[in-house]
Amino acid sequence: MTESTRVRWPAGHRAALVLSFDVDAEYGVINASGSDDWFWRSQARYDLDAGIWRLLTILGDFDVSGSFCWVGRAAEDRPDAVRAAHDGGHEIATHGWDHRHYTPMSADEQRQDLARTRETLQAITGERPIGHKTPGWRFNELTVPVLQELGFRWNMDVASADLPYLMRPDPEQPPLVQLPPSRLWDDYTYFVDATVPPRHVFEMWRDDVDVLRHEGKLMCLTFHPFVSGRPAPSRALTMLLDYVVGLGDVWIARADHVAFWWLEQQKQHTGSGR
Ligand SMILES: [Zn+2]
């Protein structure tokens, strides 16, 4: 990459970092292994009863903002937690009504699932969510067209890049900004699928930041309050924020802020982008 093609992030920042938090509560577990799985349900319920509050405190201590992607039923269970995230300056986005995967769903089923989740969140905060992450990142070919049709502006599902890009299946409608995630940027990989010491997770993500900062790119991390909101795993986030804030030239921003900034840039470069 030459200096001329390098992305120029706002205010001279060398790279961007989005912290996203998927609030599944027990609905991810119920969908994966049934409502009788009380062991995992109680593990995941930590999301709302403890984890989210610890994470909100950490973000507040560093004075940084993230994007909270809510399962609709979890929001309905604890509107106070949605309000606390919103009042803390964080973005509120959608993460499915009850964490059912979208892969087997028709366009109409996805439309209904998204609309119901968005309305529930809007009723709590007064603001209409414009971002969406599909449960388990299990989208299908209909997901982006439906999101675009419903007026969503960003999606964090398609893990095939490390810069944002525009998706515009309907050329007559405003585009959707794809903010690529990665399974290596997901706390679930290190603390649920495996058990890795938080220091090692931090080292992995620090190396990611170093490479992306050198190249001028974007890192979109995914946290779960019942995973990274636990005491020791929360240190991976704290150590990362200590490091990144200390660098002083990485833009830590909400997903909607990155998406709107990216849209603005594309408009300036191509005269389109809306
Ligand atoms: Zn989830």
Coordinates of C-alpha atoms and ligand atoms in Angstrom, one line a residue:
M1 CA 0.0 0.0 0.0
T2 CA 1.4 3.4 -1.0
E3 CA 1.0 6.5 1.1
S4 CA -1.4 7.9 -1.5
T5 CA -3.8 5.0 -1.3
R6 CA -3.7 4.8 2.5
V7 CA -6.9 5.7 4.2
R8 CA -6.8 9.1 6.0
W9 CA -8.8 8.6 9.1
P10 CA -10.2 11.7 10.8
A11 CA -8.0 14.1 12.8
G12 CA -4.8 12.4 11.6
H13 CA -5.6 9.1 13.2
R14 CA -3.6 6.2 11.8
A15 CA -6.2 3.5 12.2
A16 CA -9.7 2.9 13.7
L17 CA -11.1 0.7 16.4
V18 CA -14.7 -0.2 16.9
L19 CA -15.7 -1.9 20.2
S20 CA -19.0 -3.8 19.7
F21 CA -20.8 -5.7 22.4
D22 CA -23.4 -8.3 21.6
V23 CA -26.0 -8.6 24.4
D24 CA -27.5 -12.1 23.8
A25 CA -28.6 -12.9 27.4
E26 CA -29.7 -16.5 27.5
Y27 CA -31.4 -16.4 24.1
G28 CA -28.3 -17.5 22.2
V29 CA -28.1 -20.6 24.4
I30 CA -31.8 -21.3 24.1
N31 CA -31.6 -21.3 20.3
A32 CA -28.4 -23.4 20.3
S33 CA -29.3 -26.0 22.8
G34 CA -32.9 -25.6 24.0
S35 CA -34.6 -23.9 27.0
D36 CA -33.8 -26.8 29.3
D37 CA -30.1 -26.0 29.3
W38 CA -30.1 -24.2 32.6
F39 CA -26.4 -24.5 33.1
W40 CA -25.6 -22.4 30.0
R41 CA -28.6 -20.2 30.4
S42 CA -27.3 -19.1 33.8
Q43 CA -23.8 -18.6 32.4
A44 CA -25.2 -16.3 29.7
R45 CA -27.7 -14.5 32.0
Y46 CA -24.5 -12.9 33.5
D47 CA -24.8 -10.6 30.5
L48 CA -27.6 -8.5 32.0
D49 CA -27.2 -9.1 35.8
A50 CA -23.4 -8.3 36.0
G51 CA -21.3 -8.3 32.9
I52 CA -22.7 -5.3 31.1
W53 CA -22.4 -3.1 34.2
R54 CA -18.7 -4.0 34.6
L55 CA -18.0 -3.2 30.9
L56 CA -19.9 0.1 31.0
T57 CA -17.7 1.1 33.9
I58 CA -14.5 0.2 32.0
L59 CA -15.7 2.2 28.9
G60 CA -16.6 5.1 31.2
D61 CA -13.2 5.0 32.9
F62 CA -11.5 5.3 29.6
D63 CA -14.0 7.8 28.2
V64 CA -14.6 5.8 25.0
S65 CA -17.8 4.9 23.2
G66 CA -18.8 1.6 21.7
S67 CA -21.8 0.0 19.9
F68 CA -24.1 -2.3 21.8
C69 CA -25.9 -4.9 19.6
W70 CA -29.1 -6.0 21.4
V71 CA -31.1 -9.2 21.1
G72 CA -34.7 -7.8 21.3
R73 CA -35.8 -10.1 24.0
A74 CA -32.8 -9.2 26.2
A75 CA -33.7 -5.5 25.8
E76 CA -37.3 -6.2 26.7
D77 CA -36.1 -8.1 29.9
R78 CA -33.8 -5.3 31.0
P79 CA -34.6 -1.9 29.5
D80 CA -32.7 -0.3 32.3
A81 CA -29.5 -1.8 30.9
V82 CA -30.3 -0.5 27.4
R83 CA -30.9 2.9 28.8
A84 CA -27.7 2.8 30.8
A85 CA -25.7 2.0 27.6
H86 CA -27.5 4.7 25.7
D87 CA -27.1 7.3 28.5
G88 CA -23.4 6.4 28.6
G89 CA -23.0 7.7 25.0
H90 CA -22.9 4.3 23.4
E91 CA -24.7 3.3 20.2
I92 CA -27.7 1.0 20.4
A93 CA -27.9 -1.5 17.4
T94 CA -29.9 -4.7 16.7
H95 CA -28.8 -8.3 17.1
G96 CA -31.9 -10.3 16.2
W97 CA -35.2 -10.7 18.2
D98 CA -34.3 -13.9 20.0
H99 CA -30.9 -14.8 18.5
R100 CA -32.2 -17.2 15.8
H101 CA -29.8 -17.5 13.0
Y102 CA -30.8 -15.8 9.7
T103 CA -29.3 -18.4 7.4
P104 CA -32.6 -20.4 7.0
M105 CA -34.9 -17.4 7.1
S106 CA -36.8 -15.9 4.2
A107 CA -36.6 -12.2 3.4
D108 CA -40.0 -11.7 5.1
E109 CA -38.9 -13.5 8.3
Q110 CA -35.7 -11.4 8.5
R111 CA -37.8 -8.2 7.8
Q112 CA -40.1 -9.0 10.7
D113 CA -37.3 -10.0 13.1
L114 CA -35.4 -6.8 12.3
A115 CA -38.4 -4.5 12.6
R116 CA -39.6 -6.0 15.9
T117 CA -36.1 -5.7 17.4
R118 CA -35.6 -2.1 16.1
E119 CA -39.0 -1.0 17.4
T120 CA -38.4 -2.5 20.9
L121 CA -35.1 -0.6 21.1
Q122 CA -36.5 2.6 19.7
A123 CA -39.3 2.5 22.3
I124 CA -36.7 2.4 25.1
T125 CA -34.2 5.0 23.9
G126 CA -36.3 7.2 21.6
E127 CA -33.7 6.6 18.8
R128 CA -34.1 4.4 15.8
P129 CA -31.1 1.9 15.5
I130 CA -29.3 2.0 12.2
G131 CA -26.8 -0.8 12.7
H132 CA -27.2 -4.6 12.7
K133 CA -25.1 -7.6 13.5
T134 CA -26.7 -11.0 12.7
P135 CA -26.8 -13.6 15.5
G136 CA -23.8 -15.9 15.2
W137 CA -22.9 -13.9 12.0
R138 CA -25.2 -16.5 10.3
F139 CA -26.6 -14.2 7.6
N140 CA -27.7 -15.2 4.1
E141 CA -27.8 -13.6 0.7
L142 CA -31.1 -11.8 1.6
T143 CA -29.8 -10.1 4.7
V144 CA -28.0 -7.1 3.2
P145 CA -30.9 -6.4 0.7
V146 CA -33.4 -6.5 3.6
L147 CA -31.2 -4.3 5.8
Q148 CA -30.9 -1.7 3.0
E149 CA -34.6 -1.8 2.3
L150 CA -35.3 -1.1 6.0
G151 CA -33.0 1.9 6.0
F152 CA -30.1 0.4 8.1
R153 CA -26.8 2.1 7.4
W154 CA -24.2 -0.4 8.7
N155 CA -23.8 -4.1 9.1
M156 CA -21.1 -6.1 10.9
D157 CA -21.4 -9.6 9.4
V158 CA -19.1 -10.1 6.4
A159 CA -15.6 -11.0 7.6
S160 CA -13.8 -10.7 4.3
A161 CA -11.9 -7.4 4.7
D162 CA -10.2 -5.1 7.2
L163 CA -11.6 -1.8 5.8
P164 CA -15.2 -0.8 5.5
Y165 CA -16.9 -1.1 2.1
L166 CA -20.2 -0.1 0.6
M167 CA -22.9 -2.7 -0.3
R168 CA -25.7 -1.5 -2.5
P169 CA -27.9 -4.3 -3.9
D170 CA -30.6 -1.7 -4.8
P171 CA -28.8 1.1 -6.6
E172 CA -31.7 3.4 -6.0
Q173 CA -31.4 3.1 -2.2
P174 CA -28.7 4.6 0.1
P175 CA -25.8 2.0 0.5
L176 CA -25.1 0.0 3.6
V177 CA -21.6 0.2 5.1
Q178 CA -20.1 -3.2 5.8
L179 CA -17.8 -3.1 8.9
P180 CA -15.9 -6.4 8.8
P181 CA -15.7 -8.5 12.0
S182 CA -13.5 -11.6 12.5
R183 CA -13.7 -14.7 14.6
L184 CA -10.2 -13.7 15.9
W185 CA -11.7 -10.4 17.1
D186 CA -14.4 -12.1 19.1
D187 CA -14.0 -12.8 22.9
Y188 CA -16.0 -16.0 22.4
T189 CA -13.1 -17.6 20.5
Y190 CA -10.7 -17.2 23.5
F191 CA -12.9 -17.5 26.6
V192 CA -15.7 -19.9 25.5
D193 CA -14.4 -22.0 22.7
A194 CA -11.1 -22.1 24.5
T195 CA -9.7 -20.8 27.8
V196 CA -6.8 -18.4 27.1
P197 CA -5.2 -16.1 29.7
P198 CA -6.4 -12.5 29.2
R199 CA -2.8 -11.4 28.8
H200 CA -2.4 -13.6 25.8
V201 CA -5.6 -12.3 24.3
F202 CA -4.4 -8.8 24.8
E203 CA -1.1 -9.6 23.1
M204 CA -2.9 -11.1 20.1
W205 CA -5.1 -8.0 19.7
R206 CA -2.1 -5.7 20.3
D207 CA -0.4 -7.3 17.4
D208 CA -3.6 -6.8 15.3
V209 CA -3.6 -3.1 16.2
D210 CA 0.1 -2.8 15.4
V211 CA -0.3 -4.3 11.9
L212 CA -3.5 -2.4 11.2
R213 CA -2.0 0.9 12.4
H214 CA 0.9 0.4 10.1
E215 CA -1.5 -0.2 7.2
G216 CA -4.1 2.4 8.1
K217 CA -7.0 0.0 8.6
L218 CA -10.0 -0.9 10.8
M219 CA -10.4 -3.4 13.6
C220 CA -13.9 -4.3 14.7
L221 CA -13.9 -6.2 18.0
T222 CA -16.9 -8.2 19.3
F223 CA -17.4 -8.7 23.1
H224 CA -20.1 -10.4 25.0
P225 CA -20.9 -9.1 28.5
F226 CA -21.2 -12.7 29.9
V227 CA -17.8 -13.4 28.5
S228 CA -15.6 -10.3 28.7
G229 CA -17.7 -8.9 31.6
R230 CA -16.3 -11.7 33.8
P231 CA -13.5 -10.4 36.1
A232 CA -10.3 -11.8 34.5
P233 CA -11.5 -11.7 30.9
S234 CA -12.4 -8.0 31.4
R235 CA -8.6 -7.4 31.8
A236 CA -8.1 -8.2 28.1
L237 CA -10.3 -5.2 27.2
T238 CA -8.7 -3.0 29.9
M239 CA -5.2 -3.8 28.8
L240 CA -6.1 -3.2 25.1
L241 CA -7.6 0.2 25.9
D242 CA -4.6 1.1 28.0
Y243 CA -2.4 0.3 25.0
V244 CA -4.5 1.9 22.3
V245 CA -5.4 5.1 24.2
G246 CA -1.6 5.4 25.0
L247 CA -0.8 5.2 21.3
G248 CA -2.8 8.4 20.9
D249 CA -3.4 8.0 17.1
V250 CA -6.0 5.3 16.9
W251 CA -9.6 6.5 16.4
I252 CA -11.8 4.6 18.9
A253 CA -15.3 5.2 17.6
R254 CA -18.8 3.8 17.5
A255 CA -19.8 1.8 14.5
D256 CA -22.3 4.4 13.3
H257 CA -19.7 7.2 13.5
V258 CA -17.2 5.1 11.4
A259 CA -20.0 4.2 8.9
F260 CA -21.1 7.8 8.4
W261 CA -17.5 9.0 8.1
W262 CA -16.8 6.3 5.5
L263 CA -19.9 7.3 3.5
E264 CA -18.9 10.9 3.6
Q265 CA -15.4 10.0 2.3
Q266 CA -16.8 7.9 -0.5
K267 CA -19.1 10.7 -1.6
Q268 CA -16.1 13.1 -1.8
H269 CA -14.1 10.6 -3.8
T270 CA -16.8 9.4 -6.2
G271 CA -19.6 11.9 -6.0
S272 CA -21.9 9.1 -5.0
G273 CA -22.5 7.2 -1.8
R274 CA -25.4 9.2 -0.5
Ligands
ZN1 ZN -24.9 -13.1 19.7

